[in-house]
Amino acid sequence: MNVDSPDFKRRAKRALDNASLQTALTATRGAFAARRAAAVAALPEFEALRDAAKAIKDHTLAHLDFYLETYAANVERAGGHVHWCSTADEAREAVLAICRGVDARTVTKGKSMISEEIALNDYLEANGVQPVETDLGEYILQLRHEAPSHIIAPAIHLNRDDWETAFRKAHTDRPADRRFAERRDIMVEAREELREKFLAADVGITGANFLIAETGSSVIVTNEGNGDLTQTLPKVHIVLASIEKVVPTLEDTTSLLRVLARSATGQDFSVYTTFSTGPRQEGDLDGPIDYHVILLDNGRSAMVGSEFQDMLRCIRCSACMNHCPVFFAVGGHSYGWVYPGPMGSVLTPALVGIERAGNLPNASTFCGKCESVCPVKIPLPNLMRHWREREFERHLAPPVVRANLALWAWFARHPAAYRLATRAASRAMALAARGRGAFRRLPFAGGWTGGRDFPAPEGETFFARYAREQRRKR
Amino acid sequence: MPDSLSAQSPPLKSPRVALFVTCLVDLHRPSVGFAALRLLEAAGCRVEVPRAQTCCGQPAYNSGDRATARDLARRILDALAGYDYVVAPSGSCAGMLRHHLPHLFDDDPNTRAKADAFAARVHELVSFLVDVRGVTHVEARYEGNVTYHDSCSGLREMGVKAQARTLLASVDGLTLKEMNEPETCCGFGGTFSVKYPEISVRMASDKTRDAASSGADTLLAGDLGCLLNIAGRAAREGRDIRVRHVAEVLAGMTEELPPIGAPTRVAKPGEGRK
Ligand code: SF4
């Protein structure tokens, strides 16, 4: 997928001015948070579960090579194949080769962010294989030729009328005067459209929420059941997963599942939680003949052992973005790549390079809400700050910013000079305000006064007044 | 994370407290510093204001300039050494000194140990009064409906939440009106406010809207950065809401001092603010 993150500021501005996007964001804002809060309140051991989830992931990351090898061996033992891919290119090629191997014309797809990361749909289409998204949100995005704007609610940026418009335009053999009175009508129509596609597909591609080392299984959670049809009906099932999805045991998986759905949608459990282990075995009534796992690195192994390793604990629950005021101001597309919100602001620079994604870790107030809800306790603000440090070390921050910072730092190191400078500044500003209390405009502070007044200072610094009062007391 | 450390040790009779004024209060609203002095003294503290202090270093730290942050941190450790407590009228500066400063010395065990000992003594003003000094009520009067914004670092790093409400409830004439989403960030974020002004202003607008619809005529918070942002946005929107630091109200100082961003003199006819 193209990296549009350097354009973050412009995209964010456009998003703030986009009335229909703002309507969609306002409609969902708060709902995720309220549902999570209710689910957490109903489970007294939730905090302890967070610690357990974090510990499982930390342990796995400390022995990542071991668990990946164990996982791969168990997949092969169950009759599946593992394709180790270090880049997006390799992953795409591996998928295409499997499709070509069975002369696939269409492939159905469950929701997968790795598929977005490697821009799989465009690649398959360009090579004569038609991908069909079967997750409802992904389905409409495919109709609209759009990328997801959220990792679990991909079409969160759309309103009901966007759905209607897209469906009327795409499903032209249906009566033009049909009505979409409720959300259900949209679902029913999508389901009917997808039914034949499920049956016709030669290959089914899904993502994975977890890969279980001890059994060689992959796990997906969905609320629509589309993932199950995608992986059981076609001859071939391809699992797309990145390396940090591996967990040691089934037991660990259940611990993580307990925090995943609650953090994501506030459900105790997702509607469908599906485990798949290898291809159809003798005696099985259904399931694929061939089972492949594309195991993607794409920059992640370089995070192991670095200050960004904590990010690899992420289980993609989306709680961080669901609680992020910046995300709900500008929407997911502003972030310019696959992963939006706080987790994207840390992960994107690691995967595409800080020179292209520098805006993302900077566009945070460090309010800390994301960290407070993350089920695996990733210190997201700290990690964003580490990216700012990398930027600073490499002189990627704008020269004006550096110069201002250097000037301020000099004064901050010299208290006497600092006292004089602040005293003069405070007095000058108070005089300039002439008793009006606030400035409508300030030289060099257009950023501030574009949408806000700047309150005038009292006029005498604390230290000046304090010294004066101390003298008087003596 | 409320402070378990201080809750365990018996309260000192009259502790020596260093007031960390914070650079914004020094420069912009010194009265908040004097309000803090008043409150701390009323709570039995012997307060001093070490002269060598400037800034907690957040502008450098949050801009990725770790070397400068470290350098300032060393100076802070020297300037504020030897007190029973260090108290700041700001959750974000207190959070910097308490939770972040020690990590600047992760690779320097000696300074790190010193920094840890220092950090354990750092408090945010309101939570210090309630949790450490056991203050449950203040002598102050304020006529008005007040809403309290939970500034992010105060709330999430220093555990300030109930303490502010406890003390506000003891102010004569004051009615507390909770707003929708009091814990949502106001969009200040230090340099964020000027690096991403449109996003910052949007977040500030959400805050002023929520404050206004709570029915309050006054918004209080414990961090001057947030307050400048909220007051600035409210003024631009022409909202009729007074914005103040919580310490001004608790110290009964509101008569002496106009709200943040409000005129200090009566405008002449035809000289409106706009
Ligand atoms: S960073 Fe944490 S909160 Fe965000 S998606 Fe990952 S696990 Fe969930």
Short mmCIF file of C-alpha atoms in Angstrom, two decimals, chain B residues 22-256:
data_model
loop_
_atom_site.label_atom_id
_atom_site.label_comp_id
_atom_site.label_asym_id
_atom_site.label_seq_id
_atom_site.Cartn_x
_atom_site.Cartn_y
_atom_site.Cartn_z
CA THR B 22 6.37 25.58 36.70
CA CYS B 23 7.45 27.78 33.83
CA LEU B 24 3.94 28.53 32.62
CA VAL B 25 2.72 29.69 36.02
CA ASP B 26 5.85 31.80 36.46
CA LEU B 27 5.47 33.46 33.11
CA HIS B 28 1.78 33.62 32.64
CA ARG B 29 -0.22 33.35 35.81
CA PRO B 30 1.91 33.87 38.91
CA SER B 31 -1.21 34.03 41.09
CA VAL B 32 -1.55 30.27 40.74
CA GLY B 33 1.84 29.97 42.44
CA PHE B 34 0.68 32.24 45.24
CA ALA B 35 -2.52 30.26 45.57
CA ALA B 36 -0.39 27.13 45.93
CA LEU B 37 1.70 28.85 48.62
CA ARG B 38 -1.41 29.82 50.52
CA LEU B 39 -2.90 26.32 50.35
CA LEU B 40 0.33 24.60 51.32
CA GLU B 41 0.90 26.91 54.23
CA ALA B 42 -2.66 26.45 55.42
CA ALA B 43 -1.94 22.72 55.32
CA GLY B 44 0.93 23.19 57.75
CA CYS B 45 3.85 23.13 55.32
CA ARG B 46 6.94 25.28 55.48
CA VAL B 47 7.19 26.30 51.86
CA GLU B 48 10.26 27.50 50.04
CA VAL B 49 10.68 28.46 46.43
CA PRO B 50 14.14 27.40 45.26
CA ARG B 51 15.46 30.08 42.93
CA ALA B 52 17.45 27.87 40.60
CA GLN B 53 14.37 26.17 39.14
CA THR B 54 13.19 26.94 35.62
CA CYS B 55 11.30 24.30 33.71
CA CYS B 56 10.66 20.58 34.16
CA GLY B 57 12.05 19.92 30.68
CA GLN B 58 8.94 18.64 28.95
CA PRO B 59 9.36 20.85 25.87
CA ALA B 60 12.71 19.17 25.18
CA TYR B 61 11.71 15.72 26.39
CA ASN B 62 8.57 15.56 24.31
CA SER B 63 10.35 16.92 21.26
CA GLY B 64 12.79 14.05 21.36
CA ASP B 65 15.69 16.14 22.66
CA ARG B 66 16.75 13.75 25.37
CA ALA B 67 20.15 15.33 25.93
CA THR B 68 18.67 18.70 26.88
CA ALA B 69 15.99 17.04 28.99
CA ARG B 70 18.71 15.16 30.85
CA ASP B 71 20.75 18.25 31.36
CA LEU B 72 17.77 20.14 32.80
CA ALA B 73 16.88 17.15 34.92
CA ARG B 74 20.30 17.18 36.55
CA ARG B 75 19.85 20.84 37.41
CA ILE B 76 16.42 20.13 38.87
CA LEU B 77 17.86 17.35 41.02
CA ASP B 78 20.35 19.84 42.42
CA ALA B 79 17.97 22.77 42.77
CA LEU B 80 15.27 20.77 44.54
CA ALA B 81 17.43 18.51 46.68
CA GLY B 82 16.90 18.15 50.41
CA TYR B 83 13.18 18.86 50.79
CA ASP B 84 10.60 16.56 52.31
CA TYR B 85 8.36 17.14 49.33
CA VAL B 86 8.36 18.88 45.99
CA VAL B 87 4.93 20.12 44.97
CA ALA B 88 3.81 21.56 41.63
CA PRO B 89 0.49 23.17 40.74
CA SER B 90 0.47 21.07 37.56
CA GLY B 91 -0.17 17.38 36.97
CA SER B 92 1.89 17.38 33.86
CA CYS B 93 5.05 18.89 35.37
CA ALA B 94 4.66 16.72 38.46
CA GLY B 95 4.21 13.71 36.17
CA MET B 96 7.38 14.63 34.32
CA LEU B 97 9.39 14.85 37.54
CA ARG B 98 7.78 11.81 39.15
CA HIS B 99 7.52 9.33 36.30
CA HIS B 100 9.76 10.40 33.44
CA LEU B 101 12.76 12.15 34.92
CA PRO B 102 14.27 9.02 36.52
CA HIS B 103 14.23 7.17 33.19
CA LEU B 104 16.45 9.82 31.67
CA PHE B 105 19.17 8.21 33.78
CA ASP B 106 18.52 4.55 33.00
CA ASP B 107 22.13 4.22 31.88
CA ASP B 108 23.59 5.97 34.92
CA PRO B 109 22.79 3.98 38.08
CA ASN B 110 24.09 6.58 40.54
CA THR B 111 22.02 9.43 39.21
CA ARG B 112 19.13 7.06 38.65
CA ALA B 113 19.08 6.15 42.34
CA LYS B 114 19.17 9.81 43.27
CA ALA B 115 16.42 10.55 40.76
CA ASP B 116 14.23 7.75 42.10
CA ALA B 117 14.53 9.09 45.63
CA PHE B 118 13.70 12.55 44.35
CA ALA B 119 10.78 11.37 42.22
CA ALA B 120 9.14 9.65 45.17
CA ARG B 121 8.86 13.03 46.90
CA VAL B 122 7.19 14.83 43.97
CA HIS B 123 3.48 15.59 44.13
CA GLU B 124 0.79 17.43 42.29
CA LEU B 125 -0.71 20.16 44.49
CA VAL B 126 -4.32 19.06 44.94
CA SER B 127 -3.60 15.38 45.48
CA PHE B 128 -0.79 16.33 47.86
CA LEU B 129 -3.17 18.38 49.98
CA VAL B 130 -5.71 15.57 50.21
CA ASP B 131 -3.66 12.38 50.12
CA VAL B 132 -0.55 13.47 51.99
CA ARG B 133 -1.73 16.31 54.19
CA GLY B 134 -5.18 14.92 54.85
CA VAL B 135 -6.93 18.15 53.94
CA THR B 136 -10.65 17.59 53.49
CA HIS B 137 -11.88 21.11 53.22
CA VAL B 138 -10.77 24.63 52.46
CA GLU B 139 -11.82 28.06 53.63
CA ALA B 140 -13.06 29.62 50.42
CA ARG B 141 -16.15 30.98 48.79
CA TYR B 142 -17.09 30.89 45.14
CA GLU B 143 -20.53 31.62 43.80
CA GLY B 144 -21.03 29.54 40.73
CA ASN B 145 -21.64 26.32 38.89
CA VAL B 146 -18.29 24.74 38.32
CA THR B 147 -17.20 21.95 36.01
CA TYR B 148 -13.85 20.26 36.48
CA HIS B 149 -11.72 19.07 33.55
CA ASP B 150 -9.45 16.14 34.41
CA SER B 151 -6.19 17.15 32.81
CA CYS B 152 -4.53 14.10 31.28
CA SER B 153 -1.25 13.80 33.14
CA GLY B 154 -2.80 14.77 36.44
CA LEU B 155 -5.42 12.08 35.98
CA ARG B 156 -3.41 9.26 34.42
CA GLU B 157 0.07 9.85 35.82
CA MET B 158 -0.68 11.38 39.21
CA GLY B 159 -4.07 9.88 39.99
CA VAL B 160 -5.84 13.20 40.53
CA LYS B 161 -9.57 12.76 40.28
CA ALA B 162 -11.60 12.55 43.48
CA GLN B 163 -9.25 14.85 45.44
CA ALA B 164 -10.13 17.91 43.37
CA ARG B 165 -13.83 17.20 43.75
CA THR B 166 -13.52 16.60 47.48
CA LEU B 167 -11.94 19.99 48.03
CA LEU B 168 -14.24 21.80 45.61
CA ALA B 169 -17.26 20.37 47.41
CA SER B 170 -16.07 22.19 50.54
CA VAL B 171 -16.05 25.61 48.89
CA ASP B 172 -18.99 27.76 50.02
CA GLY B 173 -21.46 28.65 47.32
CA LEU B 174 -19.96 26.32 44.75
CA THR B 175 -21.99 23.72 42.87
CA LEU B 176 -20.17 21.05 40.93
CA LYS B 177 -21.60 20.09 37.54
CA GLU B 178 -19.87 17.19 35.81
CA MET B 179 -19.51 17.58 32.06
CA ASN B 180 -19.67 14.88 29.44
CA GLU B 181 -16.26 13.19 29.01
CA PRO B 182 -14.38 15.15 31.69
CA GLU B 183 -11.40 12.82 31.13
CA THR B 184 -11.00 13.50 27.43
CA CYS B 185 -7.95 15.50 26.41
CA CYS B 186 -8.55 19.19 25.64
CA GLY B 187 -6.08 19.10 22.75
CA PHE B 188 -3.30 21.17 24.28
CA GLY B 189 -0.41 18.71 24.30
CA GLY B 190 2.38 21.31 24.56
CA THR B 191 3.94 21.84 21.13
CA PHE B 192 1.12 19.75 19.64
CA SER B 193 -1.10 22.82 20.01
CA VAL B 194 0.95 24.74 17.47
CA LYS B 195 2.25 21.87 15.35
CA TYR B 196 -1.23 20.53 14.65
CA PRO B 197 -3.39 23.57 15.37
CA GLU B 198 -6.48 22.41 13.49
CA ILE B 199 -6.69 19.15 15.38
CA SER B 200 -5.88 20.88 18.65
CA VAL B 201 -8.61 23.47 18.10
CA ARG B 202 -11.13 20.77 17.24
CA MET B 203 -10.40 18.99 20.50
CA ALA B 204 -10.61 22.26 22.42
CA SER B 205 -13.97 22.98 20.79
CA ASP B 206 -15.30 19.62 21.91
CA LYS B 207 -14.19 20.49 25.43
CA THR B 208 -15.78 23.96 25.51
CA ARG B 209 -18.97 22.49 24.06
CA ASP B 210 -19.11 19.80 26.74
CA ALA B 211 -18.31 22.32 29.45
CA ALA B 212 -21.03 24.68 28.27
CA SER B 213 -23.68 21.99 28.02
CA SER B 214 -22.98 20.89 31.58
CA GLY B 215 -24.67 24.07 32.71
CA ALA B 216 -21.52 25.32 34.42
CA ASP B 217 -20.45 28.96 34.27
CA THR B 218 -16.89 28.15 35.30
CA LEU B 219 -14.38 25.55 34.12
CA LEU B 220 -11.54 24.55 36.40
CA ALA B 221 -8.54 22.32 35.88
CA GLY B 222 -5.18 21.73 37.46
CA ASP B 223 -2.90 22.48 34.54
CA LEU B 224 -2.27 25.91 33.09
CA GLY B 225 -1.46 24.59 29.60
CA CYS B 226 -4.91 23.06 29.24
CA LEU B 227 -6.49 26.15 30.73
CA LEU B 228 -4.84 28.53 28.24
CA ASN B 229 -6.04 26.29 25.44
CA ILE B 230 -9.59 25.99 26.71
CA ALA B 231 -9.86 29.66 27.69
CA GLY B 232 -8.40 30.71 24.33
CA ARG B 233 -10.90 28.63 22.43
CA ALA B 234 -13.83 29.70 24.58
CA ALA B 235 -12.90 33.36 24.05
CA ARG B 236 -12.69 32.89 20.30
CA GLU B 237 -16.07 31.21 20.27
CA GLY B 238 -17.51 33.99 22.40
CA ARG B 239 -18.62 31.51 25.02
CA ASP B 240 -19.64 32.91 28.32
CA ILE B 241 -17.58 30.65 30.54
CA ARG B 242 -14.99 31.59 33.10
CA VAL B 243 -11.80 29.55 33.11
CA ARG B 244 -9.54 29.26 36.13
CA HIS B 245 -6.90 27.12 37.75
CA VAL B 246 -8.48 25.03 40.50
CA ALA B 247 -5.98 26.41 43.06
CA GLU B 248 -7.32 29.96 42.59
CA VAL B 249 -10.76 28.85 43.72
CA LEU B 250 -9.51 26.63 46.53
CA ALA B 251 -7.32 29.44 47.86
CA GLY B 252 -10.22 31.89 47.71
CA MET B 253 -8.36 34.16 45.35
CA THR B 254 -10.94 34.78 42.70
CA GLU B 255 -11.86 38.26 43.90
CA GLU B 256 -8.30 39.49 43.35
#
